[in-house]
XYZ file of C-alpha atoms in Angstrom:
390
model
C -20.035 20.205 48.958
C -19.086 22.824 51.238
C -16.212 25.089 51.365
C -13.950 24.146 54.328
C -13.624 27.944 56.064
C -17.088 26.787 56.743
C -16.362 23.449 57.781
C -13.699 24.452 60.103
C -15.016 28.305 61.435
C -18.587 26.449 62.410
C -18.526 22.534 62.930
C -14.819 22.608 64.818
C -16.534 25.321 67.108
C -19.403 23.186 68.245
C -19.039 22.121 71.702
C -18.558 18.320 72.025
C -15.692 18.281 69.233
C -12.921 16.413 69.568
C -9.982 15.663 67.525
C -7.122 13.236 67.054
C -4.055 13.271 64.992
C -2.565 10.753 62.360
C 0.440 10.417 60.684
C -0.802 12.482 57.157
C -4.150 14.014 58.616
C -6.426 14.627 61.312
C -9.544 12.856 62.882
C -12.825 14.153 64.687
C -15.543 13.226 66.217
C -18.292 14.871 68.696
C -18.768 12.737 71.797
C -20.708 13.545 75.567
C -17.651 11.829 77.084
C -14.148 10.881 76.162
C -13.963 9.065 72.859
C -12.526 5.114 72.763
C -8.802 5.534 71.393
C -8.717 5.252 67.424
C -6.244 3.050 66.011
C -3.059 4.815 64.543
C -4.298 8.443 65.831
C -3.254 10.177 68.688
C -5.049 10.631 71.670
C -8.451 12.490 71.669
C -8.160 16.128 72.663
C -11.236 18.203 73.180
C -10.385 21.277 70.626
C -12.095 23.843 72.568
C -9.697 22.899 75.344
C -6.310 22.939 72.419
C -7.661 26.216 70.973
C -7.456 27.845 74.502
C -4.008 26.743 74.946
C -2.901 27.755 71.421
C -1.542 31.090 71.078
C -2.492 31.439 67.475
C -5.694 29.798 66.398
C -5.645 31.242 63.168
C -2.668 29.090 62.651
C -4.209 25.861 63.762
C -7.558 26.632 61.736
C -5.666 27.175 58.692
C -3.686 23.502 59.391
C -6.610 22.029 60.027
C -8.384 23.059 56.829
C -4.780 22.309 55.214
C -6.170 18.618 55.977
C -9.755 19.470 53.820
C -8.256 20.223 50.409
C -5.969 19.570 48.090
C -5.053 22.939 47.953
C -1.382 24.044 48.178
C 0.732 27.238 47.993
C 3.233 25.002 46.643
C 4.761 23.548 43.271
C 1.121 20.975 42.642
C 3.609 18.631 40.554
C 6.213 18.474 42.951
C 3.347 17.566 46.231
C 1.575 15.574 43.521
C 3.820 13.959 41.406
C 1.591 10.719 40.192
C -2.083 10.132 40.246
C -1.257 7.555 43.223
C -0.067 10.244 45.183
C -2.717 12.483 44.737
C -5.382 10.380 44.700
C -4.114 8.745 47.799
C -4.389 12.445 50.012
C -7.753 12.902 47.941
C -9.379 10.113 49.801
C -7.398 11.221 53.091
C -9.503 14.322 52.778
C -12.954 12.588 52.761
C -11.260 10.662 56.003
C -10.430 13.750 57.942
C -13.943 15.292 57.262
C -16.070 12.131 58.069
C -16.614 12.678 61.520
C -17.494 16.244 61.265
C -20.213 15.537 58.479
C -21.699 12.598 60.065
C -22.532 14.440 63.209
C -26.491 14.704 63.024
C -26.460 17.994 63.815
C -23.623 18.971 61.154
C -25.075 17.035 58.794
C -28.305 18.919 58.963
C -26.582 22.744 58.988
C -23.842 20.896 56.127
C -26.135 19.745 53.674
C -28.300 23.169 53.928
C -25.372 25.504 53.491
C -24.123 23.369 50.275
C -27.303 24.075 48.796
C -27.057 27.774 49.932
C -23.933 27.859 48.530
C -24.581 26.370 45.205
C -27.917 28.723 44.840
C -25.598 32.013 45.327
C -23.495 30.510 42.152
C -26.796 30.688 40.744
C -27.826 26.870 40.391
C -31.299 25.830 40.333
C -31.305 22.563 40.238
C -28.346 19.617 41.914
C -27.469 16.139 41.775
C -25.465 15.132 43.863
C -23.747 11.376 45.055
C -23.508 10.752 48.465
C -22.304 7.457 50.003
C -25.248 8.287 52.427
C -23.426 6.942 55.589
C -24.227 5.796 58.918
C -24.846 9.395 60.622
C -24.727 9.641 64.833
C -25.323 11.491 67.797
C -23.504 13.143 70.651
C -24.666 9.962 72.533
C -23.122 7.153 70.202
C -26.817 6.782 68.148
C -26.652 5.967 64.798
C -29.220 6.658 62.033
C -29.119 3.984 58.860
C -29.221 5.020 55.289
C -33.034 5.488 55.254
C -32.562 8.511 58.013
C -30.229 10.168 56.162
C -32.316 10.044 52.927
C -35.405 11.027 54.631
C -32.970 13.966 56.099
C -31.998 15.164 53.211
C -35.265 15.030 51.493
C -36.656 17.274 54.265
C -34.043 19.719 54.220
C -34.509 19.685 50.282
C -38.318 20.542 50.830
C -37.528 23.126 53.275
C -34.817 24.788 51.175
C -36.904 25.029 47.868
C -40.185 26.710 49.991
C -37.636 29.197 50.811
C -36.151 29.524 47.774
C -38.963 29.125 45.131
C -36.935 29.773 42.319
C -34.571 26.278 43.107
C -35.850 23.452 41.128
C -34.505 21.193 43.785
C -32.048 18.033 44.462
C -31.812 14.665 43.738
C -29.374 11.815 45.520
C -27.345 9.490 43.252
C -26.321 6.723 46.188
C -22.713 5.493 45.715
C -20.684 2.414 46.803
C -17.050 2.894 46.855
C -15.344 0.426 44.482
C -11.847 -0.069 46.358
C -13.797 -1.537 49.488
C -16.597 -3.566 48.348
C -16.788 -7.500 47.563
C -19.358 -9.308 45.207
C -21.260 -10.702 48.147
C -21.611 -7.271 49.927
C -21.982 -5.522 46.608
C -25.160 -7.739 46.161
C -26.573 -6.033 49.379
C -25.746 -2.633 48.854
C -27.702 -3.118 45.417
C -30.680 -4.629 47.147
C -31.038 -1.542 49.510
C -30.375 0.967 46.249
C -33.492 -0.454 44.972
C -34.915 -0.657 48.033
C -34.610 3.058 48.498
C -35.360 4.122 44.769
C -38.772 2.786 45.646
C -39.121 4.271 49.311
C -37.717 7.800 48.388
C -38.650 8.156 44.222
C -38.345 12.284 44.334
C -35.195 12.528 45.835
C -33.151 8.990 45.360
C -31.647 9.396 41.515
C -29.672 6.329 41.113
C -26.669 4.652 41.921
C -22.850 4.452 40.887
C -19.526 3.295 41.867
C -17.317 6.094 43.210
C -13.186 5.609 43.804
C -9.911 5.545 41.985
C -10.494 2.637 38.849
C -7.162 2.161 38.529
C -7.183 0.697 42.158
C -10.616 -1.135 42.148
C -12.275 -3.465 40.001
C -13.737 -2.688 36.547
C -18.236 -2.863 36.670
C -18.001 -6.424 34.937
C -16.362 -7.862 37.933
C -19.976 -6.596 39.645
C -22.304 -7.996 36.938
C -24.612 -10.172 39.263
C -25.256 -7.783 41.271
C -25.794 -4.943 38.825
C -28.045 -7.206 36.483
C -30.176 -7.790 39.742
C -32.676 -4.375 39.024
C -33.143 -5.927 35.462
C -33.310 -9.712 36.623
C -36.355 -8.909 39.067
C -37.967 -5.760 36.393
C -37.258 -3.265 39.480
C -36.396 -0.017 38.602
C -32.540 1.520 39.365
C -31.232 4.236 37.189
C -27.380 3.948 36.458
C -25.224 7.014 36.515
C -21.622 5.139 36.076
C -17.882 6.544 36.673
C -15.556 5.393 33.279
C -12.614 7.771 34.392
C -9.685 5.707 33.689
C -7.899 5.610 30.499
C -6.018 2.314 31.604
C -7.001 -1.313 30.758
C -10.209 -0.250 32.920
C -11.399 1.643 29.992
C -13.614 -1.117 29.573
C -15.837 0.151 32.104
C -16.959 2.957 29.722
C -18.498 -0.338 27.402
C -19.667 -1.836 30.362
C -21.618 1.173 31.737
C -23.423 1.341 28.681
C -24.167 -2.505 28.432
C -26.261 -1.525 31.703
C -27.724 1.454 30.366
C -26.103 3.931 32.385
C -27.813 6.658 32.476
C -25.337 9.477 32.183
C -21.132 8.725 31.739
C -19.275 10.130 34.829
C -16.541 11.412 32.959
C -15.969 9.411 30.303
C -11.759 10.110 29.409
C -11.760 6.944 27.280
C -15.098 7.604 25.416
C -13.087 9.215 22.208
C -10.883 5.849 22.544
C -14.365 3.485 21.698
C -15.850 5.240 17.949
C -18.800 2.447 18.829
C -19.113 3.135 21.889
C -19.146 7.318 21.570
C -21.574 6.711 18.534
C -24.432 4.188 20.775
C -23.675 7.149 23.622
C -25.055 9.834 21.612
C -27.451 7.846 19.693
C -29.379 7.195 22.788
C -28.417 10.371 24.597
C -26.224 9.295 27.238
C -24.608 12.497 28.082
C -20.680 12.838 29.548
C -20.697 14.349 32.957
C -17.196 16.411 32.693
C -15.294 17.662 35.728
C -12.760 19.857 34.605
C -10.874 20.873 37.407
C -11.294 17.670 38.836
C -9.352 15.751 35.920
C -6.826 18.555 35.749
C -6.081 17.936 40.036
C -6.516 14.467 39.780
C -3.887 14.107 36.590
C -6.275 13.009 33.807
C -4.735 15.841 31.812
C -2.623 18.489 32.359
C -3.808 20.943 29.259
C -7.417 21.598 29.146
C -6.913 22.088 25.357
C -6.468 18.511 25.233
C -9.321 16.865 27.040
C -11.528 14.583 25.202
C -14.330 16.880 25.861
C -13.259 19.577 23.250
C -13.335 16.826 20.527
C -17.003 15.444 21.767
C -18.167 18.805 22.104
C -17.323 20.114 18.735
C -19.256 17.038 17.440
C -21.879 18.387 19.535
C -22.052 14.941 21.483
C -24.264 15.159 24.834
C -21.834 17.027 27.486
C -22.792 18.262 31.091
C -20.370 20.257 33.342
C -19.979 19.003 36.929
C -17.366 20.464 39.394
C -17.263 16.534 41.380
C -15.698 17.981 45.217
C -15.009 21.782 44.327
C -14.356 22.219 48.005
C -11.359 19.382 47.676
C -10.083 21.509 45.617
C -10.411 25.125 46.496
C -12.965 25.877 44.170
C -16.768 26.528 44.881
C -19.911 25.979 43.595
C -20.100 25.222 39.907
C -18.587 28.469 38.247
C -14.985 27.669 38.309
C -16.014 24.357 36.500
C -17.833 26.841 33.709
C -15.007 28.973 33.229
C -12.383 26.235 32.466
C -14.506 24.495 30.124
C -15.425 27.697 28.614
C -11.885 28.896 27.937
C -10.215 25.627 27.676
C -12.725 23.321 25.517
C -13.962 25.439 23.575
C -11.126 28.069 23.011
C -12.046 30.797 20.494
C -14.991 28.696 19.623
C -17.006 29.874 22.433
C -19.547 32.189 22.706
C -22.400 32.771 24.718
C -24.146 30.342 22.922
C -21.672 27.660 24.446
C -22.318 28.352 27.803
C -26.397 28.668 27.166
C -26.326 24.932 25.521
C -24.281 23.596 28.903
C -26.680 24.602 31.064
C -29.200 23.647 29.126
C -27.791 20.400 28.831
C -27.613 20.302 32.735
C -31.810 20.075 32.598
C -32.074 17.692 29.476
C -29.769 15.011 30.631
C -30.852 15.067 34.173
C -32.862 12.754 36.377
C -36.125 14.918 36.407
C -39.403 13.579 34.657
C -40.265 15.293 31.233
C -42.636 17.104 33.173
C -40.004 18.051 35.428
C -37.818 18.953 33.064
C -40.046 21.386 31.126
C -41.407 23.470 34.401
C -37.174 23.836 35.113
C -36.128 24.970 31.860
C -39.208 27.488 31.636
C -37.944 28.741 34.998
C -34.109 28.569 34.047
C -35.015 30.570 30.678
C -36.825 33.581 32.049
C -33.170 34.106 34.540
C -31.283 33.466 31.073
C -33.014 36.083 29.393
C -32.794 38.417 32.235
C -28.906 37.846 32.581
C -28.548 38.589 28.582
C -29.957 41.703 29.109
C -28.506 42.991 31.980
C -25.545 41.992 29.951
C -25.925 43.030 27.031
C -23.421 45.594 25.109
């Protein structure tokens, strides 16, 4: 959500920090006292106490953010050759980060300056899917899933009174799919609906995050996912269907459980049924462009399935996924590509007005909602076309 200059040039400076090394990455965690050992990590070193025996702490900063992102000065097909390589130091990257996010205090200062940054790329409104973990303290206490929602609903609150021209954010909670059992997957469902009904402004929905090609397909989930319907409780959908494997099922499954929105949807052109009960009912494709280009869903733009739905004017949103991952920030860089490379010399203005309009329509706000945003978000249009104009 954030870039990691920030990451590294505030949370690594905190006092308390203390980091560990692995064989691919790097660990942290803030602690009053000398951490317990980690398994397969090195010992804890306090990094105030490395960074004043390192001659060069530019060096180590830009190593240590070398451990945040995918980015690389380097051939990306030769680091990168298969999508199990990649997707392998993808998650690594969420890994190495963890303990720096989860630190109350981080956490707080984290999820404020993603919104900061996201409002200077000029976005009004976000929603975002969050695993919502377990966060702590410098003393070993640990908040559950309802503090962090309440957190972030706060900070939300507190951002938009400052900012009164931000619409606001919305949570999608997510369970990762490589990790979870049917038994546990029942739970985790419970407490989604549990917390749809606690928090209703700021809890969205839930999904399934993680590689598909190494997890199991939704079907393999269906008790627990038919358990909102089962017991007439309400729990919006807003599925992954990224692979374009045997797993492609998922994107018939997702809409068999009236998933809201289609997290990328690479197969949907593969299913004419499927794409036609999609835009029937107005189940939109969240797209990702740089995301599927990194994470070797396609290597030409040109030929992404979203310049074939597009030109049939199916329901398409732009997303940028982990922008930070991958060098990028905010939602711009997401923009441009599909701009240039879905559209082509098909684009015009007019392309890019009906994306973010489409951002609004196929979101998680109320009608209500949804009319008061796109009132707000079309007095900034106009005043960008005319500052623009020729």
């Amino acid at each position: 959500m954030v870039d990691v200059e920030w990451l590294v040039k505030n949370a690594t400076y905190r006092p308390h920090c203390y980091i560990c090394f692995t064989s691919r990455s790097v660990r942290f965690i803030f602690s009053s006292q000398q951490p317990k050992p980690l398994t397969n990590c090195s010992s804890w070193t306090l990094l105030e106490s490395l960074r004043a025996k390192t001659v060069n702490t530019t060096d180590l900063d830009n190593s240590i953010m070398g451990n945040l992102t995918l980015f690389t000065d380097k051939d990306p097909e030769a680091v990168y050759p298969t999508q199990t390589v990649v997707w392998s130091i993808f998650e690594e990257t969420f890994q190495a980060a963890y303990g720096l996010v989860t630190y109350a205090p981080v956490f707080k200062d984290y999820f404020y300056q993603g919104l900061s940054q996201f409002y200077m790329d000029n976005v009004m409104y976000l929603e975002l899917r969050a695993i919502l973990p377990e966060i702590y303290d410098l003393d070993g206490r640990t908040y559950d899933r309802a503090w962090t929602l309440k957190t972030c609903q706060d900070i939300s609150r507190q951002f938009v009174a400052n900012h009164p021209d931000f619409v606001g954010v919305r949570i999608i909670f997510t369970a990762k799919r490589l990790t979870i059992n049917t038994n546990t997957m029942l739970k985790v469902v419970e407490e989604a609906m549990k917390l749809y009904r606690d928090f209703p402004d700021i809890m969205a929905g839930f999904d399934l995050v993680g590689w598909e090609d190494g997890g199991r397909p939704l079907w393999y989930y269906r008790d627990a996912l038919s358990l909102p319907v089962a017991r007439g409780v309400p729990l919006p959908f807003f599925f992954h269907c990224t692979s374009i494997t045997i797993i492609n099922q998922n994107i018939l499954d997702a809409l068999l459980f009236n998933t809201s929105r289609i997290g990328h949807g690479f197969a949907l052109t593969r299913h004419p049924v499927a794409k036609e009960w999609s835009r029937k009912y107005g189940v939109a494709v969240e797209v990702c462009p740089i995301s599927n280009q990194v994470l070797k869903l396609v290597k030409d733009l040109r030929n992404h399935p979203a310049a074939a739905l597009m030109s049939e004017n199916h329901p398409v949103v732009i997303s940028s996924d982990d922008p930070a991952i991958f060098g990028a920030f905010g939602l711009s860089y997401d923009f441009y590509e599909a701009f240039v490379g879905f559209g082509g010399m098909r684009s015009h203005v007019g392309s890019l007005k009906q994306l973010a309009i489409n951002s609004i329509r196929y979101s998680s706000l109320t009608p209500e909602q949804k009319e008061k945003a796109l009132s707000l978000w079309q007095r900034r249009w106009d005043k960008f076309v005319s500052e623009n104009a020729f």
